[in-house]
Tab-separated table of C-alpha atoms in Angstrom:
chain	number	residue	atom	x	y	z
I	11	MET	CA	0.000	0.000	0.000
I	12	ARG	CA	1.176	3.507	-0.839
I	13	GLY	CA	-0.692	5.074	2.070
I	14	ASP	CA	-3.877	5.008	4.144
I	15	ASP	CA	-5.995	6.185	1.191
I	16	ASP	CA	-5.298	2.904	-0.611
I	17	LEU	CA	-7.607	1.143	1.851
I	18	VAL	CA	-11.076	1.171	0.252
I	19	PHE	CA	-13.886	0.242	2.675
I	20	TYR	CA	-17.280	1.438	3.888
I	21	ASN	CA	-15.913	4.692	5.361
I	22	HIS	CA	-13.738	5.367	2.287
I	23	PRO	CA	-15.691	3.745	-0.569
I	24	LYS	CA	-13.840	5.087	-3.620
I	25	HIS	CA	-10.214	5.717	-4.588
I	26	ASP	CA	-8.189	5.716	-7.844
I	27	GLY	CA	-10.607	3.644	-9.901
I	28	VAL	CA	-11.588	1.175	-7.158
I	29	SER	CA	-14.925	1.451	-5.375
I	30	ILE	CA	-17.087	-0.594	-3.039
I	31	SER	CA	-20.873	-0.682	-2.713
I	32	GLY	CA	-22.474	-3.231	-0.424
I	33	GLN	CA	-20.892	-6.588	-1.255
I	34	THR	CA	-19.576	-5.478	-4.659
I	35	VAL	CA	-16.043	-4.274	-5.355
I	36	THR	CA	-15.572	-2.554	-8.737
I	37	ALA	CA	-12.186	-1.966	-10.344
I	38	ASP	CA	-11.991	0.362	-13.341
I	39	LEU	CA	-8.636	-0.876	-14.576
I	40	ASP	CA	-8.167	1.912	-17.121
I	41	ARG	CA	-8.277	4.480	-14.318
I	42	LEU	CA	-5.751	2.790	-12.041
I	43	PRO	CA	-2.467	4.689	-11.600
I	44	THR	CA	0.544	3.049	-13.202
I	45	ASP	CA	2.246	2.567	-9.820
I	46	VAL	CA	-0.580	0.287	-8.644
I	47	ALA	CA	0.339	-3.326	-9.412
I	48	THR	CA	-2.125	-5.281	-7.271
I	49	ILE	CA	-5.668	-4.936	-5.925
I	50	VAL	CA	-6.448	-7.151	-2.933
I	51	VAL	CA	-10.057	-8.147	-2.235
I	52	ALA	CA	-10.583	-9.057	1.429
I	53	ALA	CA	-13.457	-9.690	3.827
I	54	SER	CA	-13.540	-9.102	7.574
I	55	ALA	CA	-15.751	-10.419	10.357
I	56	ASP	CA	-17.711	-7.677	12.088
I	57	PRO	CA	-15.501	-6.420	14.982
I	58	LEU	CA	-18.685	-5.316	16.790
I	59	GLN	CA	-19.677	-8.969	17.154
I	60	PRO	CA	-17.263	-10.405	19.768
I	61	GLY	CA	-16.050	-13.886	18.898
I	62	ALA	CA	-17.183	-13.710	15.263
I	63	VAL	CA	-14.849	-15.798	13.067
I	64	PHE	CA	-14.853	-17.390	9.638
I	65	THR	CA	-15.552	-21.090	9.306
I	66	SER	CA	-16.312	-20.948	5.589
I	67	ALA	CA	-15.213	-18.121	3.328
I	68	PRO	CA	-17.569	-15.788	1.452
I	69	HIS	CA	-18.400	-16.990	-2.049
I	70	LEU	CA	-16.619	-14.786	-4.586
I	71	THR	CA	-17.891	-14.091	-8.113
I	72	ILE	CA	-15.734	-12.149	-10.612
I	73	THR	CA	-17.350	-10.594	-13.684
I	74	GLN	CA	-16.098	-8.491	-16.580
I	75	PRO	CA	-17.775	-7.350	-19.795
I	76	GLY	CA	-17.683	-9.864	-22.630
I	77	ALA	CA	-16.484	-12.815	-20.533
I	78	PRO	CA	-18.179	-15.529	-18.438
I	79	ALA	CA	-18.297	-15.085	-14.679
I	80	LYS	CA	-15.701	-16.876	-12.540
I	81	THR	CA	-16.454	-18.123	-9.044
I	82	PHE	CA	-14.275	-19.138	-6.103
I	83	THR	CA	-14.898	-20.391	-2.574
I	84	ALA	CA	-11.865	-20.927	-0.357
I	85	PRO	CA	-11.521	-24.125	1.721
I	86	ASP	CA	-13.093	-24.078	5.185
I	87	PHE	CA	-11.220	-22.288	7.976
I	88	VAL	CA	-10.450	-23.965	11.300
I	89	ALA	CA	-8.059	-21.562	13.105
I	90	ARG	CA	-10.571	-18.821	14.103
I	91	GLU	CA	-9.646	-16.480	11.251
I	92	THR	CA	-11.294	-13.047	11.383
I	93	VAL	CA	-10.056	-11.711	8.021
I	94	VAL	CA	-9.875	-13.497	4.656
I	95	VAL	CA	-8.018	-12.393	1.510
I	96	LEU	CA	-10.263	-13.726	-1.251
I	97	ALA	CA	-8.470	-12.709	-4.441
I	98	GLU	CA	-5.879	-10.461	-6.035
I	99	LEU	CA	-6.047	-8.580	-9.339
I	100	TYR	CA	-2.497	-8.046	-10.549
I	101	ARG	CA	-0.657	-6.609	-13.538
I	102	ARG	CA	1.102	-8.995	-15.894
I	103	GLY	CA	2.815	-6.967	-18.599
I	104	ASP	CA	0.137	-4.803	-20.231
I	105	ALA	CA	-2.710	-7.011	-19.005
I	106	TRP	CA	-4.493	-7.680	-15.723
I	107	LYS	CA	-5.055	-11.142	-14.273
I	108	VAL	CA	-7.036	-12.515	-11.322
I	109	ARG	CA	-5.641	-14.938	-8.749
I	110	ALA	CA	-7.852	-16.601	-6.132
I	111	VAL	CA	-6.113	-16.656	-2.731
I	112	GLY	CA	-8.249	-17.810	0.224
I	113	GLN	CA	-5.715	-16.757	2.897
I	114	GLY	CA	-7.101	-16.336	6.421
I	115	TYR	CA	-5.728	-14.159	9.235
I	116	VAL	CA	-6.201	-14.845	12.927
I	117	SER	CA	-4.488	-11.515	13.643
I	118	GLY	CA	-7.393	-9.533	12.198
I	119	LEU	CA	-7.276	-6.321	10.206
I	120	ALA	CA	-4.058	-5.290	11.946
I	121	GLY	CA	-2.362	-8.444	10.682
I	122	LEU	CA	-3.695	-7.920	7.178
I	123	ALA	CA	-2.561	-4.299	7.075
I	124	THR	CA	0.896	-5.158	8.424
I	125	ASP	CA	1.310	-7.912	5.841
I	126	TYR	CA	0.664	-5.349	3.083
I	127	GLY	CA	3.092	-2.742	4.364
I	128	VAL	CA	0.987	-0.544	6.656
I	129	ASP	CA	2.424	0.558	10.014
I	130	ILE	CA	-0.057	-0.040	12.817
I	131	ASP	CA	-0.193	2.322	15.800
I	132	ASP	CA	-0.312	-0.084	18.755
I	133	ALA	CA	-1.945	2.529	20.969
I	134	GLY	CA	-4.894	2.763	18.635
I	135	THR	CA	-5.269	-0.906	17.783
I	136	ASP	CA	-8.625	-2.474	18.518
I	137	PRO	CA	-7.972	-5.321	20.990
I	138	ALA	CA	-10.370	-7.489	19.014
I	139	THR	CA	-8.064	-7.309	15.992
I	140	ALA	CA	-4.654	-6.935	17.658
I	141	PRO	CA	-1.850	-9.139	16.354
I	142	VAL	CA	-1.012	-12.335	18.223
I	143	PRO	CA	2.076	-11.786	20.430
I	144	ALA	CA	5.312	-12.712	18.706
I	145	GLN	CA	6.467	-14.909	21.558
I	146	ALA	CA	3.883	-17.546	22.373
I	147	ARG	CA	4.396	-19.526	25.573
I	148	SER	CA	4.235	-23.233	24.879
I	149	ALA	CA	2.637	-25.944	26.975
I	150	SER	CA	6.007	-26.605	28.638
I	151	PRO	CA	6.824	-24.186	31.488
I	152	GLY	CA	9.613	-21.814	30.520
I	153	ALA	CA	9.806	-22.923	26.879
I	154	MET	CA	9.473	-20.021	24.452
I	155	VAL	CA	9.071	-19.994	20.694
I	156	ASP	CA	10.413	-16.773	19.175
I	157	LEU	CA	8.208	-15.883	16.222
I	158	THR	CA	9.243	-12.234	15.910
I	159	LYS	CA	10.257	-12.527	12.265
I	160	LEU	CA	7.041	-14.328	11.395
I	161	GLU	CA	4.932	-11.689	13.158
I	162	ARG	CA	6.638	-8.979	11.136
I	163	GLN	CA	6.532	-10.653	7.718
I	164	ALA	CA	3.610	-13.109	7.821
I	165	PRO	CA	1.211	-12.523	10.728
I	166	GLY	CA	-1.346	-14.707	8.952
I	167	LEU	CA	0.833	-17.719	9.818
I	168	LEU	CA	1.150	-16.971	13.530
I	169	GLU	CA	-1.607	-19.319	14.670
I	170	PRO	CA	-0.448	-22.389	12.693
I	171	ALA	CA	3.135	-21.659	13.807
I	172	ARG	CA	1.989	-21.688	17.424
I	173	GLN	CA	0.158	-24.979	16.838
I	174	ALA	CA	3.302	-26.440	15.293
I	175	GLY	CA	5.331	-25.212	18.247
I	176	GLN	CA	2.995	-26.947	20.670
I	177	ALA	CA	3.475	-30.223	18.777
I	178	LEU	CA	7.256	-29.792	19.010
I	179	VAL	CA	7.049	-29.165	22.754
I	180	ARG	CA	4.927	-32.281	23.226
I	181	THR	CA	7.433	-34.448	21.326
I	182	GLY	CA	10.492	-32.930	22.993
I	183	LEU	CA	11.725	-31.108	19.879
I	184	ALA	CA	11.260	-27.533	21.105
I	185	GLY	CA	14.425	-25.581	20.389
I	186	ARG	CA	15.842	-28.176	18.004
I	187	ARG	CA	16.860	-27.055	14.513
I	188	ALA	CA	16.269	-28.655	11.125
I	189	ALA	CA	16.299	-27.701	7.444
I	190	VAL	CA	12.749	-28.195	6.169
I	191	TYR	CA	12.148	-29.134	2.510
I	192	LEU	CA	8.867	-29.598	0.661
I	193	ILE	CA	8.311	-31.835	-2.376
I	194	LEU	CA	4.938	-31.531	-4.143
I	195	ASP	CA	3.357	-34.053	-6.479
I	196	HIS	CA	2.563	-32.419	-9.839
I	197	ASP	CA	0.934	-35.433	-11.425
I	198	TRP	CA	-2.069	-34.701	-13.646
I	199	HIS	CA	-4.503	-36.138	-11.073
I	200	MET	CA	-3.470	-33.384	-8.625
I	201	GLU	CA	-4.868	-30.577	-10.788
I	202	GLU	CA	-8.086	-30.212	-8.801
I	203	LEU	CA	-6.189	-29.958	-5.510
I	204	TYR	CA	-3.982	-27.199	-6.899
I	205	GLU	CA	-6.977	-25.301	-8.276
I	206	SER	CA	-8.888	-25.622	-4.972
I	207	PHE	CA	-5.834	-24.244	-3.111
I	208	ALA	CA	-5.523	-27.371	-0.970
I	209	VAL	CA	-1.858	-27.629	-1.973
I	210	GLN	CA	-1.281	-23.926	-1.210
I	211	ALA	CA	-2.813	-24.348	2.251
I	212	PHE	CA	-0.668	-27.432	2.857
I	213	ALA	CA	2.505	-25.567	1.864
I	214	GLU	CA	1.629	-22.705	4.226
I	215	ARG	CA	1.299	-25.131	7.123
I	216	VAL	CA	4.714	-26.601	6.336
I	217	LEU	CA	6.171	-23.078	6.170
I	218	ALA	CA	4.668	-22.334	9.594
I	219	LEU	CA	6.325	-25.497	10.944
I	220	SER	CA	9.678	-24.486	9.473
I	221	ALA	CA	9.530	-21.175	11.366
I	222	ASN	CA	9.906	-23.233	14.557
I	223	PHE	CA	12.938	-25.107	13.219
I	224	ASP	CA	14.806	-22.327	11.418
I	225	ASP	CA	14.340	-18.555	11.463
I	226	ASP	CA	15.442	-17.941	7.848
I	227	GLY	CA	11.779	-17.919	6.798
I	228	THR	CA	12.401	-20.006	3.668
I	229	VAL	CA	11.432	-23.526	2.558
I	230	PRO	CA	12.840	-24.951	-0.697
I	231	VAL	CA	9.956	-26.346	-2.783
I	232	ILE	CA	10.468	-29.032	-5.415
I	233	PHE	CA	7.717	-29.959	-7.862
I	234	SER	CA	7.749	-33.622	-8.858
I	235	SER	CA	6.563	-34.017	-12.455
I	236	GLY	CA	7.427	-36.050	-15.528
I	237	ARG	CA	10.332	-33.767	-16.402
I	238	GLU	CA	13.325	-32.502	-14.464
I	239	PRO	CA	12.245	-31.458	-10.946
I	240	PHE	CA	11.488	-27.754	-10.630
I	241	LEU	CA	13.034	-26.170	-7.512
I	242	GLU	CA	12.004	-22.817	-6.103
I	243	GLU	CA	11.187	-21.580	-2.613
I	244	ILE	CA	8.314	-20.315	-0.509
I	245	ARG	CA	9.133	-17.605	2.025
I	246	LEU	CA	7.444	-15.662	4.779
I	247	ASP	CA	7.509	-12.559	2.585
I	248	ASN	CA	6.036	-14.179	-0.564
I	249	TYR	CA	3.913	-17.163	0.540
I	250	ARG	CA	0.508	-15.709	-0.398
I	251	GLY	CA	-0.560	-17.480	-3.600
I	252	ARG	CA	3.031	-18.637	-4.135
I	253	ILE	CA	2.212	-22.258	-5.026
I	254	GLY	CA	-0.333	-21.089	-7.588
I	255	GLN	CA	2.300	-18.858	-9.171
I	256	LEU	CA	4.941	-21.579	-9.296
I	257	HIS	CA	2.984	-24.623	-10.375
I	258	THR	CA	1.838	-22.969	-13.613
I	259	GLN	CA	5.506	-23.052	-14.673
I	260	VAL	CA	5.592	-26.857	-14.350
I	261	ASP	CA	4.184	-29.351	-16.849
I	262	TRP	CA	1.698	-31.937	-15.644
I	263	GLY	CA	3.074	-35.457	-15.790
I	264	TRP	CA	3.630	-38.708	-13.971
I	265	GLY	CA	5.307	-37.720	-10.714
I	266	ASN	CA	9.015	-38.513	-10.751
I	267	VAL	CA	9.461	-38.876	-7.003
I	268	ALA	CA	12.996	-40.303	-7.063
I	269	ASP	CA	14.375	-37.421	-9.145
I	270	ALA	CA	12.717	-34.890	-6.815
I	271	MET	CA	14.255	-36.650	-3.793
I	272	ARG	CA	17.703	-36.574	-5.415
I	273	ARG	CA	17.277	-32.847	-6.055
I	274	ALA	CA	16.466	-32.268	-2.388
I	275	VAL	CA	19.538	-34.216	-1.246
I	276	SER	CA	21.783	-32.292	-3.639
I	277	HIS	CA	20.448	-28.941	-2.431
I	278	TYR	CA	20.868	-29.988	1.203
I	279	GLN	CA	24.459	-31.141	0.699
I	280	GLU	CA	25.406	-28.083	-1.355
I	281	SER	CA	23.992	-25.771	1.327
I	282	GLY	CA	26.559	-27.014	3.836
I	283	ALA	CA	23.869	-27.266	6.533
I	284	SER	CA	24.886	-29.031	9.735
I	285	ASP	CA	21.328	-29.477	11.003
I	286	PRO	CA	19.353	-32.545	9.838
I	287	ALA	CA	17.038	-32.247	6.827
I	288	PHE	CA	13.321	-32.835	7.333
I	289	VAL	CA	11.904	-33.495	3.854
I	290	VAL	CA	8.099	-33.433	3.616
I	291	ILE	CA	6.971	-35.187	0.427
I	292	GLN	CA	3.337	-34.757	-0.589
I	293	VAL	CA	2.216	-37.784	-2.580
I	294	GLY	CA	-1.117	-38.345	-4.311
I	295	ASP	CA	-0.580	-41.748	-5.937
I	296	GLU	CA	1.792	-44.695	-6.242
I	297	PRO	CA	5.232	-43.888	-7.724
I	298	TRP	CA	6.210	-45.469	-11.014
I	299	ASP	CA	9.862	-45.545	-9.895
I	300	LYS	CA	9.399	-47.680	-6.745
I	301	ALA	CA	12.781	-49.415	-6.935
I	302	GLU	CA	14.560	-46.069	-7.254
I	303	VAL	CA	12.657	-44.641	-4.302
I	304	ARG	CA	13.609	-47.617	-2.105
I	305	SER	CA	17.241	-47.351	-3.178
I	306	LEU	CA	17.332	-43.650	-2.327
I	307	LEU	CA	15.846	-44.263	1.101
I	308	GLN	CA	18.521	-46.839	1.854
I	309	ASN	CA	21.369	-44.668	0.547
I	310	THR	CA	20.355	-41.562	2.504
I	311	ALA	CA	19.925	-43.205	5.898
I	312	ALA	CA	23.378	-42.006	7.004
I	313	LEU	CA	23.138	-38.504	5.518
I	314	GLY	CA	21.026	-36.891	8.231
I	315	VAL	CA	17.927	-36.810	6.021
I	316	PHE	CA	14.462	-37.767	7.285
I	317	TRP	CA	11.719	-38.424	4.738
I	318	LEU	CA	8.056	-37.931	5.624
I	319	PHE	CA	5.617	-38.978	2.908
I	320	VAL	CA	2.303	-37.157	3.382
I	321	GLY	CA	-0.558	-38.667	1.438
I	322	PHE	CA	-3.565	-36.710	0.307
I	323	GLY	CA	-5.624	-36.905	-2.828
I	324	ARG	CA	-7.563	-39.665	-4.554
I	325	GLY	CA	-4.782	-42.003	-5.679
I	326	LYS	CA	-3.445	-45.265	-4.253
I	327	LEU	CA	-0.858	-44.929	-1.495
I	328	ALA	CA	-0.188	-48.518	-0.460
I	329	PHE	CA	3.499	-48.342	-1.443
I	330	TYR	CA	4.170	-45.491	0.990
I	331	LYS	CA	1.990	-46.927	3.742
I	332	ASN	CA	3.849	-50.245	3.607
I	333	LEU	CA	7.437	-48.986	3.391
I	334	ASN	CA	8.124	-50.159	6.941
I	335	ALA	CA	5.709	-53.102	6.943
I	336	SER	CA	8.417	-55.693	6.282
I	337	ALA	CA	10.632	-56.684	9.193
I	338	SER	CA	13.474	-57.420	6.770
I	339	ALA	CA	13.440	-54.061	4.967
I	340	THR	CA	12.634	-51.199	7.319
I	341	PHE	CA	13.785	-47.592	7.032
I	342	ASN	CA	14.437	-45.793	10.292
I	343	ASN	CA	14.543	-42.414	8.525
I	344	VAL	CA	11.163	-42.780	6.779
I	345	ALA	CA	7.535	-42.347	7.853
I	346	PHE	CA	4.104	-41.971	6.264
I	347	TYR	CA	1.263	-39.718	7.367
I	348	ASP	CA	-2.184	-39.965	5.804
I	349	ALA	CA	-3.595	-36.420	5.770
I	350	SER	CA	-6.920	-37.520	4.182
I	351	LYS	CA	-8.256	-36.150	0.909
I	352	ASN	CA	-8.109	-32.571	2.156
I	353	PRO	CA	-5.453	-31.808	4.793
I	354	GLY	CA	-6.932	-28.346	5.288
I	355	ALA	CA	-9.869	-29.977	7.066
I	356	VAL	CA	-7.572	-31.647	9.627
I	357	PRO	CA	-7.431	-29.568	12.846
I	358	GLY	CA	-4.061	-27.908	13.411
I	359	GLU	CA	-3.056	-29.837	16.525
I	360	ARG	CA	-3.776	-33.232	14.936
I	361	PHE	CA	-2.128	-32.201	11.658
I	362	TYR	CA	1.149	-31.150	13.271
I	363	ASN	CA	1.233	-34.173	15.558
I	364	GLY	CA	1.036	-36.351	12.437
I	365	LEU	CA	3.818	-34.333	10.830
I	366	VAL	CA	6.353	-34.417	13.669
I	367	ASP	CA	5.780	-37.594	15.721
I	368	ALA	CA	7.963	-39.939	13.657
I	369	PHE	CA	10.558	-37.219	13.038
I	370	ALA	CA	10.851	-36.695	16.804
I	371	THR	CA	11.441	-40.423	17.360
I	372	TRP	CA	14.187	-40.406	14.714
I	373	MET	CA	15.826	-37.253	16.113
I	374	LYS	CA	16.004	-38.742	19.612
I	375	ALA	CA	17.252	-42.172	18.486
């Protein structure tokens, strides 16, 4: 935001080509100043209704002359979010595009404003929408999780980061460090889960977990597709809609899990990190390179790499579920967690317990 006037709402309903009337936001793109690159459409719970939160997001319909209407409803919310970013209109060259977002904030309007570059006067902040404190006391007496950087750059992730921290305290991992990696299945059958933002929401939860392991605010992301794995990163300062931006640069294909795993190991070794690597691999179906996957798991056992396969989607996952079923061929650095068809519907505490339990056992072995 360039200044306070860039906030268009019921007490300031029109500014630089953007106006609001009732539940309709209108953007006259020809009238927008050239230094405006993005328009964010958000909804807030009524601060005059104490305890009001979102469980399901408002249904969004986008219309423009000469084109069919587009609709979007974000996945359900479970963390007591009071503000929801529904969509962004953004410049791409000489054109404008629309990106559905569905990002919730438990830190209210103050968290939303801070995330978009507005300084909040603490003395005038409404307590109902004040940001969550940066240091959240865990369930263990005296144990503190410092989330200062996250509060400053991504207040919308504060609540899941606190939930992740509680899971780490419970498993005895509070204060331990690890390099978190994320591998995402980009097989053709995953298209619906990318379009519904289930994969985006999953990546945000992993990013919130990483904030408890490492304060650099960055998670390398590797897309597993039929071609060479595509490596990028998701950060505290760019996570909103990041997976949607990245996955459009990757071809759909049969997920090449082994190649993506090799890419993660190479990145980890080249980084010179001394902390163990915690690689979260989202899988939606059986791999076609099963022998290669098994070989990689065996060869990385002594490298300080832990592999967590997280299954969600509609495919078959028996291979991953049974990796440690045989007494003669077990992997002590491998686990599987079934996050159901939509991990966003799994409550935060249960989700993070499933993510860290086996990793904690391996770390303490």
